[in-house]
Structures are given as structure tokens and as C-alpha cells.
PDB file of C-alpha atoms in Angstrom:
ATOM      1  CA  UNK A   1       0.030 -75.421 -38.545  1.00 50.00           C
ATOM      2  CA  UNK A   2       2.818 -73.685 -38.545  1.00 47.00           C
ATOM      3  CA  UNK A   3       3.195 -71.886 -41.570  1.00 48.00           C
ATOM      4  CA  UNK A   4      -0.025 -70.251 -40.403  1.00 49.00           C
ATOM      5  CA  UNK A   5       1.492 -69.064 -37.421  1.00 46.00           C
ATOM      6  CA  UNK A   6       4.775 -67.840 -38.870  1.00 46.00           C
ATOM      7  CA  UNK A   7       2.159 -66.133 -41.101  1.00 43.00           C
ATOM      8  CA  UNK A   8       0.432 -64.494 -38.157  1.00 46.00           C
ATOM      9  CA  UNK A   9       3.466 -63.042 -36.514  1.00 43.00           C
ATOM     10  CA  UNK A  10       4.406 -61.048 -39.909  1.00 43.00           C
ATOM     11  CA  UNK A  11       1.031 -59.735 -40.366  1.00 43.00           C
ATOM     12  CA  UNK A  12       1.843 -58.639 -36.889  1.00 45.00           C
ATOM     13  CA  UNK A  13       4.923 -57.308 -37.592  1.00 48.00           C
ATOM     14  CA  UNK A  14       3.794 -55.403 -40.626  1.00 43.00           C
ATOM     15  CA  UNK A  15       0.700 -53.701 -38.270  1.00 44.00           C
ATOM     16  CA  UNK A  16       3.447 -52.888 -35.438  1.00 50.00           C
ATOM     17  CA  UNK A  17       5.898 -51.134 -38.144  1.00 49.00           C
ATOM     18  CA  UNK A  18       2.664 -49.008 -39.552  1.00 50.00           C
ATOM     19  CA  UNK A  19       1.560 -47.585 -36.082  1.00 48.00           C
ATOM     20  CA  UNK A  20       3.834 -44.266 -35.123  1.00 53.00           C
ATOM     21  CA  UNK A  21       6.114 -45.751 -32.685  1.00 52.00           C
ATOM     22  CA  UNK A  22       6.414 -42.215 -30.940  1.00 59.00           C
ATOM     23  CA  UNK A  23       3.066 -41.405 -30.225  1.00 55.00           C
ATOM     24  CA  UNK A  24       2.683 -42.598 -26.988  1.00 59.00           C
ATOM     25  CA  UNK A  25       6.190 -40.969 -25.998  1.00 66.00           C
ATOM     26  CA  UNK A  26       5.072 -37.217 -27.961  1.00 63.00           C
ATOM     27  CA  UNK A  27       1.487 -37.318 -25.589  1.00 58.00           C
ATOM     28  CA  UNK A  28       3.688 -38.096 -22.710  1.00 59.00           C
ATOM     29  CA  UNK A  29       6.282 -35.766 -23.398  1.00 66.00           C
ATOM     30  CA  UNK A  30       3.496 -33.103 -24.227  1.00 58.00           C
ATOM     31  CA  UNK A  31       1.984 -33.736 -20.547  1.00 56.00           C
ATOM     32  CA  UNK A  32       5.088 -33.465 -19.269  1.00 62.00           C
ATOM     33  CA  UNK A  33       5.059 -29.622 -20.189  1.00 61.00           C
ATOM     34  CA  UNK A  34       2.093 -28.629 -19.143  1.00 52.00           C
ATOM     35  CA  UNK A  35       3.018 -29.899 -15.736  1.00 56.00           C
ATOM     36  CA  UNK A  36       5.766 -28.495 -15.804  1.00 61.00           C
ATOM     37  CA  UNK A  37       4.136 -24.970 -17.378  1.00 56.00           C
ATOM     38  CA  UNK A  38       1.473 -24.814 -14.931  1.00 52.00           C
ATOM     39  CA  UNK A  39       1.883 -21.939 -12.580  1.00 57.00           C
ATOM     40  CA  UNK A  40       1.708 -23.403  -8.382  1.00 59.00           C
ATOM     41  CA  UNK A  41       0.370 -21.194  -6.326  1.00 57.00           C
ATOM     42  CA  UNK A  42       1.464 -17.799  -4.901  1.00 62.00           C
ATOM     43  CA  UNK A  43       0.050 -16.154  -1.763  1.00 59.00           C
ATOM     44  CA  UNK A  44      -0.930 -12.675  -2.513  1.00 65.00           C
ATOM     45  CA  UNK A  45       1.462  -9.758  -2.425  1.00 72.00           C
ATOM     46  CA  UNK A  46       0.726  -8.254   0.696  1.00 78.00           C
ATOM     47  CA  UNK A  47       0.470  -4.048  -0.588  1.00 81.00           C
ATOM     48  CA  UNK A  48       3.202  -1.375   0.451  1.00 89.00           C
ATOM     49  CA  UNK A  49       1.706   1.314   2.725  1.00 90.00           C
ATOM     50  CA  UNK A  50       2.115   3.741  -0.126  1.00 94.00           C
ATOM     51  CA  UNK A  51       0.289   1.063  -2.916  1.00 94.00           C
ATOM     52  CA  UNK A  52      -2.831   0.861  -0.221  1.00 94.00           C
ATOM     53  CA  UNK A  53      -3.144   4.441   0.922  1.00 96.00           C
ATOM     54  CA  UNK A  54      -3.264   5.795  -3.113  1.00 96.00           C
ATOM     55  CA  UNK A  55      -5.685   2.891  -3.563  1.00 96.00           C
ATOM     56  CA  UNK A  56      -7.964   3.605  -0.342  1.00 97.00           C
ATOM     57  CA  UNK A  57      -7.778   7.443  -0.897  1.00 97.00           C
ATOM     58  CA  UNK A  58      -7.861   7.580  -4.605  1.00 97.00           C
ATOM     59  CA  UNK A  59     -10.893   5.216  -4.211  1.00 97.00           C
ATOM     60  CA  UNK A  60     -12.340   7.513  -1.592  1.00 97.00           C
ATOM     61  CA  UNK A  61     -11.672  11.278  -3.843  1.00 98.00           C
ATOM     62  CA  UNK A  62     -13.312   9.816  -7.246  1.00 97.00           C
ATOM     63  CA  UNK A  63     -17.027   8.918  -5.705  1.00 97.00           C
ATOM     64  CA  UNK A  64     -19.511  10.967  -4.170  1.00 97.00           C
ATOM     65  CA  UNK A  65     -18.866  11.575  -0.283  1.00 97.00           C
ATOM     66  CA  UNK A  66     -20.968  13.680   2.877  1.00 93.00           C
ATOM     67  CA  UNK A  67     -19.073  16.639   2.154  1.00 96.00           C
ATOM     68  CA  UNK A  68     -17.667  16.400  -1.480  1.00 96.00           C
ATOM     69  CA  UNK A  69     -18.416  15.418  -5.174  1.00 97.00           C
ATOM     70  CA  UNK A  70     -16.245  13.459  -6.679  1.00 97.00           C
ATOM     71  CA  UNK A  71     -12.585  14.659  -7.010  1.00 98.00           C
ATOM     72  CA  UNK A  72      -9.389  14.207  -8.842  1.00 97.00           C
ATOM     73  CA  UNK A  73      -7.098  11.446  -7.454  1.00 98.00           C
ATOM     74  CA  UNK A  74      -4.135  12.289  -5.518  1.00 98.00           C
ATOM     75  CA  UNK A  75       0.025  11.150  -6.445  1.00 97.00           C
ATOM     76  CA  UNK A  76       2.121   9.064  -3.271  1.00 97.00           C
ATOM     77  CA  UNK A  77       4.746  12.118  -2.505  1.00 97.00           C
ATOM     78  CA  UNK A  78       8.079  10.090  -0.510  1.00 96.00           C
ATOM     79  CA  UNK A  79       9.526  13.373   0.657  1.00 96.00           C
ATOM     80  CA  UNK A  80       6.104  14.104   2.088  1.00 97.00           C
ATOM     81  CA  UNK A  81       6.292  10.578   3.986  1.00 97.00           C
ATOM     82  CA  UNK A  82       9.614  11.509   5.237  1.00 97.00           C
ATOM     83  CA  UNK A  83       7.203  14.109   6.937  1.00 97.00           C
ATOM     84  CA  UNK A  84       4.335  12.186   7.966  1.00 98.00           C
ATOM     85  CA  UNK A  85       6.989   9.667   9.659  1.00 98.00           C
ATOM     86  CA  UNK A  86       8.660  12.182  11.829  1.00 98.00           C
ATOM     87  CA  UNK A  87       5.111  13.554  13.440  1.00 98.00           C
ATOM     88  CA  UNK A  88       4.130   9.912  13.782  1.00 98.00           C
ATOM     89  CA  UNK A  89       7.426   8.838  15.500  1.00 98.00           C
ATOM     90  CA  UNK A  90       7.057  12.066  17.486  1.00 98.00           C
ATOM     91  CA  UNK A  91       3.674  10.881  18.881  1.00 98.00           C
ATOM     92  CA  UNK A  92       3.909   7.456  19.495  1.00 98.00           C
ATOM     93  CA  UNK A  93       7.754   8.010  21.226  1.00 97.00           C
ATOM     94  CA  UNK A  94       5.796  10.781  23.862  1.00 97.00           C
ATOM     95  CA  UNK A  95       2.612   9.385  23.583  1.00 97.00           C
ATOM     96  CA  UNK A  96       0.120  12.430  22.547  1.00 97.00           C
ATOM     97  CA  UNK A  97      -1.730  13.304  19.295  1.00 97.00           C
ATOM     98  CA  UNK A  98      -1.626  17.206  18.112  1.00 97.00           C
ATOM     99  CA  UNK A  99      -0.864  18.435  14.794  1.00 97.00           C
ATOM    100  CA  UNK A 100       2.376  20.500  16.562  1.00 97.00           C
ATOM    101  CA  UNK A 101       5.354  18.578  17.731  1.00 98.00           C
ATOM    102  CA  UNK A 102       6.717  17.660  20.797  1.00 97.00           C
ATOM    103  CA  UNK A 103       9.980  20.588  20.804  1.00 96.00           C
ATOM    104  CA  UNK A 104      11.516  17.189  22.398  1.00 97.00           C
ATOM    105  CA  UNK A 105      14.375  15.510  20.467  1.00 96.00           C
ATOM    106  CA  UNK A 106      12.083  13.543  18.372  1.00 97.00           C
ATOM    107  CA  UNK A 107      10.691  16.436  17.129  1.00 97.00           C
ATOM    108  CA  UNK A 108      13.558  16.735  14.079  1.00 97.00           C
ATOM    109  CA  UNK A 109      12.162  19.537  12.419  1.00 97.00           C
ATOM    110  CA  UNK A 110      11.913  22.324  16.061  1.00 97.00           C
ATOM    111  CA  UNK A 111      15.591  20.930  16.239  1.00 97.00           C
ATOM    112  CA  UNK A 112      16.932  21.921  12.915  1.00 96.00           C
ATOM    113  CA  UNK A 113      14.928  25.178  12.956  1.00 97.00           C
ATOM    114  CA  UNK A 114      16.069  25.939  16.526  1.00 96.00           C
ATOM    115  CA  UNK A 115      12.413  26.521  17.523  1.00 96.00           C
ATOM    116  CA  UNK A 116      12.102  27.124  21.065  1.00 95.00           C
ATOM    117  CA  UNK A 117       8.492  25.243  21.068  1.00 97.00           C
ATOM    118  CA  UNK A 118       7.455  22.425  19.099  1.00 97.00           C
ATOM    119  CA  UNK A 119       6.959  22.323  14.772  1.00 98.00           C
ATOM    120  CA  UNK A 120       3.872  22.952  13.336  1.00 97.00           C
ATOM    121  CA  UNK A 121       2.693  21.094  10.673  1.00 97.00           C
ATOM    122  CA  UNK A 122       3.059  23.706   7.324  1.00 97.00           C
ATOM    123  CA  UNK A 123       6.686  24.189   9.444  1.00 97.00           C
ATOM    124  CA  UNK A 124       7.338  20.177   8.853  1.00 97.00           C
ATOM    125  CA  UNK A 125       6.185  20.651   5.010  1.00 97.00           C
ATOM    126  CA  UNK A 126       8.226  23.781   4.018  1.00 95.00           C
ATOM    127  CA  UNK A 127      10.985  22.882   6.357  1.00 94.00           C
ATOM    128  CA  UNK A 128      11.113  26.681   7.445  1.00 95.00           C
ATOM    129  CA  UNK A 129      10.172  29.032  10.445  1.00 95.00           C
ATOM    130  CA  UNK A 130       6.223  30.025  10.206  1.00 94.00           C
ATOM    131  CA  UNK A 131       6.381  28.854   6.651  1.00 93.00           C
ATOM    132  CA  UNK A 132       3.033  28.824   4.346  1.00 93.00           C
ATOM    133  CA  UNK A 133       4.817  28.940   1.032  1.00 94.00           C
ATOM    134  CA  UNK A 134       2.626  25.072   0.308  1.00 96.00           C
ATOM    135  CA  UNK A 135      -1.190  24.350   1.040  1.00 97.00           C
ATOM    136  CA  UNK A 136      -1.233  21.311   3.478  1.00 97.00           C
ATOM    137  CA  UNK A 137      -3.369  19.855   5.671  1.00 98.00           C
ATOM    138  CA  UNK A 138      -2.737  16.697   8.192  1.00 98.00           C
ATOM    139  CA  UNK A 139      -4.640  14.732   9.881  1.00 98.00           C
ATOM    140  CA  UNK A 140      -3.478  12.818  13.145  1.00 98.00           C
ATOM    141  CA  UNK A 141      -5.055   9.817  15.284  1.00 97.00           C
ATOM    142  CA  UNK A 142      -3.979   7.733  18.125  1.00 97.00           C
ATOM    143  CA  UNK A 143      -5.629   4.228  18.059  1.00 95.00           C
ATOM    144  CA  UNK A 144      -5.260   0.663  19.854  1.00 93.00           C
ATOM    145  CA  UNK A 145      -3.198  -0.932  17.662  1.00 89.00           C
ATOM    146  CA  UNK A 146      -5.698  -3.584  17.150  1.00 88.00           C
ATOM    147  CA  UNK A 147      -8.298  -1.455  15.419  1.00 88.00           C
ATOM    148  CA  UNK A 148      -8.068   0.736  12.194  1.00 88.00           C
ATOM    149  CA  UNK A 149      -4.421  -1.363  11.294  1.00 90.00           C
ATOM    150  CA  UNK A 150      -4.866  -0.850   7.644  1.00 94.00           C
ATOM    151  CA  UNK A 151      -4.749   2.474   5.295  1.00 96.00           C
ATOM    152  CA  UNK A 152      -7.954   1.804   4.504  1.00 96.00           C
ATOM    153  CA  UNK A 153      -9.928   1.338   7.347  1.00 96.00           C
ATOM    154  CA  UNK A 154      -8.281   4.680   8.926  1.00 97.00           C
ATOM    155  CA  UNK A 155      -9.082   6.714   6.301  1.00 97.00           C
ATOM    156  CA  UNK A 156     -12.795   5.223   6.335  1.00 96.00           C
ATOM    157  CA  UNK A 157     -13.072   6.217   9.883  1.00 96.00           C
ATOM    158  CA  UNK A 158     -11.790  10.216   8.294  1.00 97.00           C
ATOM    159  CA  UNK A 159     -14.058  10.566   5.720  1.00 97.00           C
ATOM    160  CA  UNK A 160     -16.588   9.570   8.082  1.00 96.00           C
ATOM    161  CA  UNK A 161     -16.121  12.814  10.047  1.00 96.00           C
ATOM    162  CA  UNK A 162     -16.919  16.046   8.204  1.00 96.00           C
ATOM    163  CA  UNK A 163     -14.553  18.180   9.130  1.00 97.00           C
ATOM    164  CA  UNK A 164     -11.591  15.355   7.808  1.00 98.00           C
ATOM    165  CA  UNK A 165     -13.690  14.678   5.124  1.00 98.00           C
ATOM    166  CA  UNK A 166     -13.693  18.097   3.437  1.00 98.00           C
ATOM    167  CA  UNK A 167      -9.888  18.086   3.940  1.00 98.00           C
ATOM    168  CA  UNK A 168      -9.413  14.778   2.477  1.00 98.00           C
ATOM    169  CA  UNK A 169     -11.777  16.046  -0.548  1.00 98.00           C
ATOM    170  CA  UNK A 170      -9.983  19.033  -0.969  1.00 98.00           C
ATOM    171  CA  UNK A 171      -9.513  19.564  -4.723  1.00 97.00           C
ATOM    172  CA  UNK A 172      -6.671  21.609  -4.637  1.00 97.00           C
ATOM    173  CA  UNK A 173      -4.621  18.824  -3.161  1.00 98.00           C
ATOM    174  CA  UNK A 174      -2.204  17.217  -5.453  1.00 98.00           C
ATOM    175  CA  UNK A 175       0.062  15.207  -3.151  1.00 98.00           C
ATOM    176  CA  UNK A 176      -0.470  12.624  -0.522  1.00 98.00           C
ATOM    177  CA  UNK A 177       1.622  10.436   2.472  1.00 98.00           C
ATOM    178  CA  UNK A 178       0.370   8.480   5.468  1.00 98.00           C
ATOM    179  CA  UNK A 179       2.568   6.567   8.277  1.00 97.00           C
ATOM    180  CA  UNK A 180       1.559   4.929  11.341  1.00 97.00           C
ATOM    181  CA  UNK A 181       4.111   3.808  14.121  1.00 97.00           C
ATOM    182  CA  UNK A 182       2.935   1.752  16.823  1.00 96.00           C
ATOM    183  CA  UNK A 183       4.180   3.157  20.460  1.00 96.00           C
ATOM    184  CA  UNK A 184       5.929   0.354  23.015  1.00 93.00           C
ATOM    185  CA  UNK A 185       4.714   2.383  25.171  1.00 95.00           C
ATOM    186  CA  UNK A 186       1.011   2.582  25.143  1.00 96.00           C
ATOM    187  CA  UNK A 187       0.198   0.224  22.235  1.00 94.00           C
ATOM    188  CA  UNK A 188      -1.536   2.870  20.586  1.00 96.00           C
ATOM    189  CA  UNK A 189      -0.945   3.037  16.660  1.00 97.00           C
ATOM    190  CA  UNK A 190      -0.087   6.452  15.893  1.00 98.00           C
ATOM    191  CA  UNK A 191      -1.072   7.743  12.092  1.00 98.00           C
ATOM    192  CA  UNK A 192      -0.086  11.183  10.446  1.00 98.00           C
ATOM    193  CA  UNK A 193      -1.824  11.681   7.091  1.00 98.00           C
ATOM    194  CA  UNK A 194      -0.815  15.102   5.334  1.00 98.00           C
ATOM    195  CA  UNK A 195      -1.921  16.451   1.882  1.00 98.00           C
ATOM    196  CA  UNK A 196       0.007  19.420  -0.236  1.00 98.00           C
ATOM    197  CA  UNK A 197      -1.090  21.575  -3.125  1.00 97.00           C
ATOM    198  CA  UNK A 198      -0.289  24.297  -4.329  1.00 92.00           C
ATOM    199  CA  UNK A 199      -1.654  28.198  -3.363  1.00 85.00           C
TER     200      UNK A 199
END
């Protein structure tokens, strides 16, 4: 009986020796590696006004519209953005909507050019009095801050208006910029869209 038991222990020892001792450990390590490299959830990145504007306006321009066949896409112009921002701030501070600046301290172009009136949009683009050397157009509007909150929404509003549609779809334009400023005085959002091209 003792011989049989001893032989059984020897046999089990031989079987265990033949199995790879690290097989389970390798599988566990592989599983840990997969778990460690699995990407965690990242919330979608919020688009900048530049990214959102280009995505929305170029989708519009490369599709048929009520006023035009598809036309070439536009590129963002950072200098033009500063021009739109100036006018949006001017309108928001003085609570008005116009293509002509207020002629007050927030109408920076009028002050720089020493105008005795508000600046015109083409003067803000050219930075010269009465200059229209660069082909330009401007769309402005003021809406409740809870409406048309994104570039896509405001562009969809403009594209449905025949005159505004012709501006957005004009094939001569190559550059675009859009800005939005909310007035603390009346909680309205003041939007300025500008497009430029070569004459």
C-alpha cells in the first residue's frame, strides 16, 4: 500500500513538471496589458468658432442652395476675425445692429482713421478711409442669446434669406471669419460674418 501511494505522488510530480508553470501567469499578464491599454472614455472635444464656422459654411457652399449652385469652400482668416470681433463688441456694447460702426470708443477703426462718423465695414477690412480695394461683404444680426447659439445655427438662418444667401454663396470670396459677442445690457448675441476676396 505504501508503495502504491509513493508511486502516485511520483506520477503526479512528473505530470506537474511537464505542464508549463508560467502558462497561467502569461495569460494573466496578457489580460492586464489589454486592460491597461484600453482607452478610457473621452468626452467629445468642443469645436472652436473657427472649426465650427468652416465646417458649417463649407458644407453650405459645397451644396446647392436656393440662390446658387455649389461653389468652392472658404478658408479661415485670423486677421479678418479680429475685424469681425471689433464690430461685434461695438454692437454689443452700444446695443445696435448696423454695418456702420458706432463712432464711439469701441469703434476702434473710426478712432484709428480719425473719422467723424462710424466706420464702414469695408474700411474695417482695408484699414483705410473709403477704401474698397479688397472685395468684402458683411452680415450682422442680433438675437436672444438662447437662440442661434452656434455658427451652424446662425448660418442656417442667413442661408434661408435670399439676399444673405447670395453673399454666402458668392464664388468670388476666398476667406471668412465669424464672431459672436453677448451684450450684458440686453442678453442678446451680436453676430458678425465677413467674407473677402480679390476684385
